mmCIF file of C-alpha atoms in Angstrom:
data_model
loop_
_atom_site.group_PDB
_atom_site.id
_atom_site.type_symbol
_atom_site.label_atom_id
_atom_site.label_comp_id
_atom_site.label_asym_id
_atom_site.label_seq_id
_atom_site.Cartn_x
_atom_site.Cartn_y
_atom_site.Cartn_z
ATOM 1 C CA UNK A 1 106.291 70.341 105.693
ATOM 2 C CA UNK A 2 107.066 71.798 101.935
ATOM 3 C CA UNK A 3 109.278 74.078 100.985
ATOM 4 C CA UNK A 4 110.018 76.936 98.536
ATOM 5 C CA UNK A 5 107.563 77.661 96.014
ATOM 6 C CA UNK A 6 108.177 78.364 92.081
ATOM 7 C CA UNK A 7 109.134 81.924 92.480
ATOM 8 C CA UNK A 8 105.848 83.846 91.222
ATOM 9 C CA UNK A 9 105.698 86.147 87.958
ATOM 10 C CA UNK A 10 103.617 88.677 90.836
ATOM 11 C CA UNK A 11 103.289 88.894 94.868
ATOM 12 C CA UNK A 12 100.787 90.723 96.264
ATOM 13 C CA UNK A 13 101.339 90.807 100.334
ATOM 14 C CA UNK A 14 98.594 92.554 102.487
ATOM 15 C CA UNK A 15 99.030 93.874 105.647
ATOM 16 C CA UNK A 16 96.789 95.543 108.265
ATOM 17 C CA UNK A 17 99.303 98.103 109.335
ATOM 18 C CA UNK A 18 102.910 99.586 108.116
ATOM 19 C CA UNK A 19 105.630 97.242 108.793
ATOM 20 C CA UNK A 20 103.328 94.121 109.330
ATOM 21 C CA UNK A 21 104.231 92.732 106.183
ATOM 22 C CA UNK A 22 107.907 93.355 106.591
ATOM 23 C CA UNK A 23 107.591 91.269 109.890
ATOM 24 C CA UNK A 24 105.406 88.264 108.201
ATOM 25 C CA UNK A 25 107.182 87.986 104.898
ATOM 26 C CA UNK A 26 109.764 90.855 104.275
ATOM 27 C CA UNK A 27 112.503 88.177 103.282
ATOM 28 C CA UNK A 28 110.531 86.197 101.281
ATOM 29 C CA UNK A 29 109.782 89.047 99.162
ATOM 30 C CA UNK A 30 113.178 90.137 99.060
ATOM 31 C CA UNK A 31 114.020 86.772 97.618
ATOM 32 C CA UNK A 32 111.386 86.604 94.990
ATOM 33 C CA UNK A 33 112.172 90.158 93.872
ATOM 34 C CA UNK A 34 115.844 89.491 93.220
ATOM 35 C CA UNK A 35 114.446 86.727 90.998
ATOM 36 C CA UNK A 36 112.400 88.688 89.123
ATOM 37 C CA UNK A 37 109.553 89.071 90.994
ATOM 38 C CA UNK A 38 106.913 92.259 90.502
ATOM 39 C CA UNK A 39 106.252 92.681 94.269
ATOM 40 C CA UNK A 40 103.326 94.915 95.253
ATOM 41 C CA UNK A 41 102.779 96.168 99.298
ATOM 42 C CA UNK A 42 98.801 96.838 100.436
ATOM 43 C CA UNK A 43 98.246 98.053 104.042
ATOM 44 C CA UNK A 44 94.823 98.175 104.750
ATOM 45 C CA UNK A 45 94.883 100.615 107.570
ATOM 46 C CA UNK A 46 95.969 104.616 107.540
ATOM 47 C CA UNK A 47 98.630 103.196 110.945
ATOM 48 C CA UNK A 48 97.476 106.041 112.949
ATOM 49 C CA UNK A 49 97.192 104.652 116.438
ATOM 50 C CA UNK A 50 101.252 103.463 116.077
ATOM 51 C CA UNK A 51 102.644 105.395 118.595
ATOM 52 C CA UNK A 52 102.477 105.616 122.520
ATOM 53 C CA UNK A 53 102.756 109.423 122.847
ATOM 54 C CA UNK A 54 99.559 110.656 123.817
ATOM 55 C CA UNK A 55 100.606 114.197 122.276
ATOM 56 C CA UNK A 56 101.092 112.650 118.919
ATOM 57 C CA UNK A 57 100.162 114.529 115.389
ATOM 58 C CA UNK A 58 98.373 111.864 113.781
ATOM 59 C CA UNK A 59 98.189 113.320 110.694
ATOM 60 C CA UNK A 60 101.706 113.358 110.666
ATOM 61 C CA UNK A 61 102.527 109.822 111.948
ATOM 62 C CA UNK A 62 100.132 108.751 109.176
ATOM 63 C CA UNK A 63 102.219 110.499 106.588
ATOM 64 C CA UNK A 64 105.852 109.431 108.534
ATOM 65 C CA UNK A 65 104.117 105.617 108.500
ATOM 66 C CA UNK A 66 103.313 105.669 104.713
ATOM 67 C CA UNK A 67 106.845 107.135 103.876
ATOM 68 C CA UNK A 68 108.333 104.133 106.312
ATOM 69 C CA UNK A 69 106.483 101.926 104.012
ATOM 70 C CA UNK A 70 107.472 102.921 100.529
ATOM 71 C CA UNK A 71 111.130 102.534 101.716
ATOM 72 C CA UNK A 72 110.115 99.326 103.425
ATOM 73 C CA UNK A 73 108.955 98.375 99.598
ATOM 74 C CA UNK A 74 112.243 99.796 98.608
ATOM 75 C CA UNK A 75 114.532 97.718 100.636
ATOM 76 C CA UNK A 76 112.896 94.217 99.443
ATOM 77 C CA UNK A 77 112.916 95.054 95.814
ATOM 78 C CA UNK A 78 109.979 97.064 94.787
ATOM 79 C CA UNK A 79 109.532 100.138 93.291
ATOM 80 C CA UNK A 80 107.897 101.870 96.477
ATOM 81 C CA UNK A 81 104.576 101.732 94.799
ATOM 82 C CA UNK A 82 102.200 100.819 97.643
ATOM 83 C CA UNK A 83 98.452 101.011 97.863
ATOM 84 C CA UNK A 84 97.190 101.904 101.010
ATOM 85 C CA UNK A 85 93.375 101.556 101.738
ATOM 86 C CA UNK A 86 93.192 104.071 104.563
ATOM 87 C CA UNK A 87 90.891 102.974 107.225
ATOM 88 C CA UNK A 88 91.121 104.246 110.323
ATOM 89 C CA UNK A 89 93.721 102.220 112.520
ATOM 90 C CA UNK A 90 91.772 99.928 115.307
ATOM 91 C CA UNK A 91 88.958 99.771 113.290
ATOM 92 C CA UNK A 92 89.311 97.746 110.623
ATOM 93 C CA UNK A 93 86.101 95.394 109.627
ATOM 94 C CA UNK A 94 86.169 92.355 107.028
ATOM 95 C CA UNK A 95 82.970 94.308 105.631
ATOM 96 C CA UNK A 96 81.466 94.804 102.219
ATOM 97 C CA UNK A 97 82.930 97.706 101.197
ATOM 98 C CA UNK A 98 86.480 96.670 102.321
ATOM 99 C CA UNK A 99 85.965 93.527 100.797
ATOM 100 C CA UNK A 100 85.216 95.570 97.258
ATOM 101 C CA UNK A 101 88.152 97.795 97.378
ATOM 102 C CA UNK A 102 90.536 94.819 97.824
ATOM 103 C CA UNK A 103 88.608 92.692 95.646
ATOM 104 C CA UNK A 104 89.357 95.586 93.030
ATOM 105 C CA UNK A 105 93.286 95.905 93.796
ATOM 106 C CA UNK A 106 93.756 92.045 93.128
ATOM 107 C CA UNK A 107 91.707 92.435 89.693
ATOM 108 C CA UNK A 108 93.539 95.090 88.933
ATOM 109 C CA UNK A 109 97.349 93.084 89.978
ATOM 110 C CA UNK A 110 96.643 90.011 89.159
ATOM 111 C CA UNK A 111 99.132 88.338 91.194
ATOM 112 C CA UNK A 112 100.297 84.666 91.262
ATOM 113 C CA UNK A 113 100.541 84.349 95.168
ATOM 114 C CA UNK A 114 99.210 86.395 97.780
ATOM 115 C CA UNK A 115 100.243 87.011 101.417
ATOM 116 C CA UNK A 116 98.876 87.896 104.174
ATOM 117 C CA UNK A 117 97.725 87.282 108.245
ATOM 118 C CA UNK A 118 95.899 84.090 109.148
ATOM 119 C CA UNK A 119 92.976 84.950 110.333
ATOM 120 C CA UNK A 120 92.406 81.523 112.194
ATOM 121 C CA UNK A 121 95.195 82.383 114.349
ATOM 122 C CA UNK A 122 93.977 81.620 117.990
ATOM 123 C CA UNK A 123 94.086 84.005 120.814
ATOM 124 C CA UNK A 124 95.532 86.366 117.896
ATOM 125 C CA UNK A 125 95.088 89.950 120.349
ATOM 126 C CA UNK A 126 94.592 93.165 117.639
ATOM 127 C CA UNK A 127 91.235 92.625 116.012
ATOM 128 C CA UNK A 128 93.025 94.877 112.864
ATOM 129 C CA UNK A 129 95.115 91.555 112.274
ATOM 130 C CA UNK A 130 92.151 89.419 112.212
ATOM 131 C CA UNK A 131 90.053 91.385 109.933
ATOM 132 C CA UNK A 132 93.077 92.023 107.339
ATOM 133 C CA UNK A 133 93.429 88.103 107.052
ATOM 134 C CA UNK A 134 89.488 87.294 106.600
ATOM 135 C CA UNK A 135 88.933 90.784 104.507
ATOM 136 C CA UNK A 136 91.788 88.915 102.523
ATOM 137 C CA UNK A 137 90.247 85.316 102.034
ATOM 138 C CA UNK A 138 86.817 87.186 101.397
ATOM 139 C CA UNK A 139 88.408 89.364 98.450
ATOM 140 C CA UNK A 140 89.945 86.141 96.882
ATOM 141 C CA UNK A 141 87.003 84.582 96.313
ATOM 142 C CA UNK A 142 85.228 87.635 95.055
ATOM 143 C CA UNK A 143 87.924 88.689 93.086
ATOM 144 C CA UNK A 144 87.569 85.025 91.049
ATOM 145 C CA UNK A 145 83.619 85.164 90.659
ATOM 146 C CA UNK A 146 82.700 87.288 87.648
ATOM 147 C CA UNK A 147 79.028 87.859 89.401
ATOM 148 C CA UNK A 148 80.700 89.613 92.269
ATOM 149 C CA UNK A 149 81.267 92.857 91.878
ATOM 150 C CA UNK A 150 80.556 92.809 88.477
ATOM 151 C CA UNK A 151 80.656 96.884 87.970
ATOM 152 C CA UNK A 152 84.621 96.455 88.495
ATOM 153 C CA UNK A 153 86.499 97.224 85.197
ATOM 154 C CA UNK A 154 89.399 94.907 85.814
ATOM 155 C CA UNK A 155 88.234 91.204 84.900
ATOM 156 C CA UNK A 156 88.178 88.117 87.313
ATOM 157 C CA UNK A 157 91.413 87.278 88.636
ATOM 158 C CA UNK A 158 92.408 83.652 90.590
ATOM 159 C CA UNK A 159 95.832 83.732 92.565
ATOM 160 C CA UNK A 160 97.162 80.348 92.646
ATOM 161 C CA UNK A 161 98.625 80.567 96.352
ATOM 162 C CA UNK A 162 97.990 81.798 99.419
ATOM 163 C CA UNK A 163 100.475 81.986 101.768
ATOM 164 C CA UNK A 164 99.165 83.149 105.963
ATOM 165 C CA UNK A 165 101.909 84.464 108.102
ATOM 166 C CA UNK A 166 101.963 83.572 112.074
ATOM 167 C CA UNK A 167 99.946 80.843 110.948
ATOM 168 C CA UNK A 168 98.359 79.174 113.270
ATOM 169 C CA UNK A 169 99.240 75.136 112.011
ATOM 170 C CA UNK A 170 102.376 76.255 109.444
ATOM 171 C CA UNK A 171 102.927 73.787 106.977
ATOM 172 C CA UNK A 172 105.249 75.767 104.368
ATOM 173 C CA UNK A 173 108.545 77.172 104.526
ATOM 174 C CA UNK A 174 110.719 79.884 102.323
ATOM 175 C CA UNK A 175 114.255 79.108 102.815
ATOM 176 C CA UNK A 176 115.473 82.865 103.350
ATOM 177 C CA UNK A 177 119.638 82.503 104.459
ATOM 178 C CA UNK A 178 120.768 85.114 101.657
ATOM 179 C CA UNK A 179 117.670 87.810 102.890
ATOM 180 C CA UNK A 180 117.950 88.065 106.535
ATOM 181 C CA UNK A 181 120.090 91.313 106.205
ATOM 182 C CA UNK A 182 117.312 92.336 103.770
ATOM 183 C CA UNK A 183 114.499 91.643 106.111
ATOM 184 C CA UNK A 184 115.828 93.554 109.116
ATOM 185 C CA UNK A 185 117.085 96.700 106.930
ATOM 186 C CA UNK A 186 113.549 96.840 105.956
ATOM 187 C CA UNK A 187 111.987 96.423 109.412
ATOM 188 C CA UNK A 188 114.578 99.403 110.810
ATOM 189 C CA UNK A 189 112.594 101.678 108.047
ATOM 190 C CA UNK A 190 109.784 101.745 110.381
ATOM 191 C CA UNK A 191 111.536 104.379 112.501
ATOM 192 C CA UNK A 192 108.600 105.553 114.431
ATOM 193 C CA UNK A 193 108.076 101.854 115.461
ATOM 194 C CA UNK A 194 111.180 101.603 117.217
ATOM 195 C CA UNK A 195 109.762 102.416 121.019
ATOM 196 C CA UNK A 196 105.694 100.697 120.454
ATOM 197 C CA UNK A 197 106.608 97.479 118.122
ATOM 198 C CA UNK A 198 110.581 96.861 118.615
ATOM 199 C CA UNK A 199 111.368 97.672 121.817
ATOM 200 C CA UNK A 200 113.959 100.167 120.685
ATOM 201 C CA UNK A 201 114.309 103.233 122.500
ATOM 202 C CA UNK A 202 115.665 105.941 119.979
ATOM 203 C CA UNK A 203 118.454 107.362 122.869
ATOM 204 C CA UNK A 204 119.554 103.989 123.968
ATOM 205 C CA UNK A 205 122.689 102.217 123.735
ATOM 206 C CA UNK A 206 123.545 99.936 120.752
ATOM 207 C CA UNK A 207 122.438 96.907 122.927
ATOM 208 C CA UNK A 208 118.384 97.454 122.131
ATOM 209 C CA UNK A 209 118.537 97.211 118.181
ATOM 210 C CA UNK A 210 120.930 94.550 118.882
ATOM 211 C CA UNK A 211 118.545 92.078 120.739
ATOM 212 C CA UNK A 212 115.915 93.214 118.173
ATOM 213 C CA UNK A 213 117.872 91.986 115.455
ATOM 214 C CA UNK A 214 118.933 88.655 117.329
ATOM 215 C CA UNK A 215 115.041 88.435 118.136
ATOM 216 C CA UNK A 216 114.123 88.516 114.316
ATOM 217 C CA UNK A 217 116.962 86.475 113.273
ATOM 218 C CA UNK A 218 116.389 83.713 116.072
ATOM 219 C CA UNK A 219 113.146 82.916 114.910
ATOM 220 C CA UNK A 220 113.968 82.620 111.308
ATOM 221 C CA UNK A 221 116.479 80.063 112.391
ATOM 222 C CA UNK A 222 113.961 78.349 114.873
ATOM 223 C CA UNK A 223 111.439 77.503 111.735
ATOM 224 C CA UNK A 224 114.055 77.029 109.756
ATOM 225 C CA UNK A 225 115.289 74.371 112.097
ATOM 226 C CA UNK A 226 112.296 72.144 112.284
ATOM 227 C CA UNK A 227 113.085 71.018 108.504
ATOM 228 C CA UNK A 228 116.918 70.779 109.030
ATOM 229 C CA UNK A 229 117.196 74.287 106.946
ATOM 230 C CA UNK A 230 118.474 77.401 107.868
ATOM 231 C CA UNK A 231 116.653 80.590 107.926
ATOM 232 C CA UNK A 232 113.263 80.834 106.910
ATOM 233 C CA UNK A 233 109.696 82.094 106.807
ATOM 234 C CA UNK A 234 106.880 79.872 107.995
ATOM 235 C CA UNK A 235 102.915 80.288 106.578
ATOM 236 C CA UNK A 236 100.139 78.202 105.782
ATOM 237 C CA UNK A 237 100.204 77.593 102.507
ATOM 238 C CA UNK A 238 96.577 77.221 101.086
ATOM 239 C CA UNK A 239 96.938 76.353 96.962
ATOM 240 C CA UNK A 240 93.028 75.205 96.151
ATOM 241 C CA UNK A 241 91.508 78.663 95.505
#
């Protein structure tokens, strides 16, 4: 299994929802960005259906969820400038016009790696996660083709990585020791995930956050441990785009 990539000039890392890219790659951002790295955060969904309280202002959980993400951005290094796409939470297709609105963004970024989910994952549950990772492979290979999309103002543009979190056959790690702290600050941002993602109850005792922090940092250390490494992220690393 490889290891630790050249630390890219740009990072681009796509996520269907609010806090799902801090959970697939939040410390191997954190490490590129302290290198130098010009990180940019893209949630394809508006993260409206992220909350079990039937009574919930959606309109407000959207704005709470886009705030969470900014400062999400914030913790890992970036500047807080995130594009979000917008479409409606639990819907999310791999179409057309998805695919020409992300297609656009990584024209107009032009990063060196992207990240993102693996689509191939089996038995992978939320249909949101499926359709961010194949709206994702789709827009690559548009966004390289000059005779897609050809109305776009922002010229062709080929990553040179991919990297799939929760992949389904991982072959890649990020060594991530010094950004564990980093990763979990920016996971805690998600405040209105606490009780529907983390499992934190916002009046319980210390002991909840606790086990979600051991939970986080046990399974850096358990891919991490496969190579004889410490901490770190796995993917699927796919360089032939």
């Amino acid at each position: 299994m490889g290891s630790n990539l050249d630390t890219p000039g740009c990072a681009l890392a796509v996520g269907a929802h609010p806090d799902d890219i801090e959970f697939g790659c939040g410390a191997t951002l954190a490490k590129w960005a302290s290198a130098g790295c010009r990180v940019r955060h893209l949630v394809c969904t508006d993260g409206a259906k992220g909350s079990w309280d039937p009574g919930q202002d959606l309109a407000n959980l959207v704005h709470m969820r886009q705030e969470e993400q900014r400062a999400a951005s914030r913790v890992l290094g970036g500047d807080g400038d995130v594009v979000f796409l917008g479409w409606p939470d639990g819907e999310l297709e791999a179409g057309l016009d998805q695919r020409r609105q992300l297609c656009s963004w990584i024209r107009v970024i032009r990063p060196d790696v992207v990240l993102g989910h693996d689509p191939w994952k089996r038995y992978r549950l939320h249909p949101d996660h499926r359709s961010a990772g194949f709206l994702l492979t789709d827009a690559i290979v548009a966004a390289r083709d000059p005779h897609v999309f050809p109305e776009q103002d922002a010229p062709p543009h080929r990553p040179s990585a991919l990297l799939l979190w929760e992949a389904d056959e991982a072959d890649h790690l990020e060594e991530v020791d010094a950004f564990v702290e980093a990763k979990l600050d920016a996971l805690l941002a998600h405040r209105s995930q606490f009780r529907s993602t983390m499992r934190i109850e916002e009046s319980s005792s210390r002991d909840q956050l606790e086990g979600f922090r051991d939970r986080v940092v046990q399974r850096l250390a358990d891919h991490g441990r496969s190579e004889g490494l410490g901490a770190a992220e796995a993917f699927k690393l796919m360089s032939d785009l």
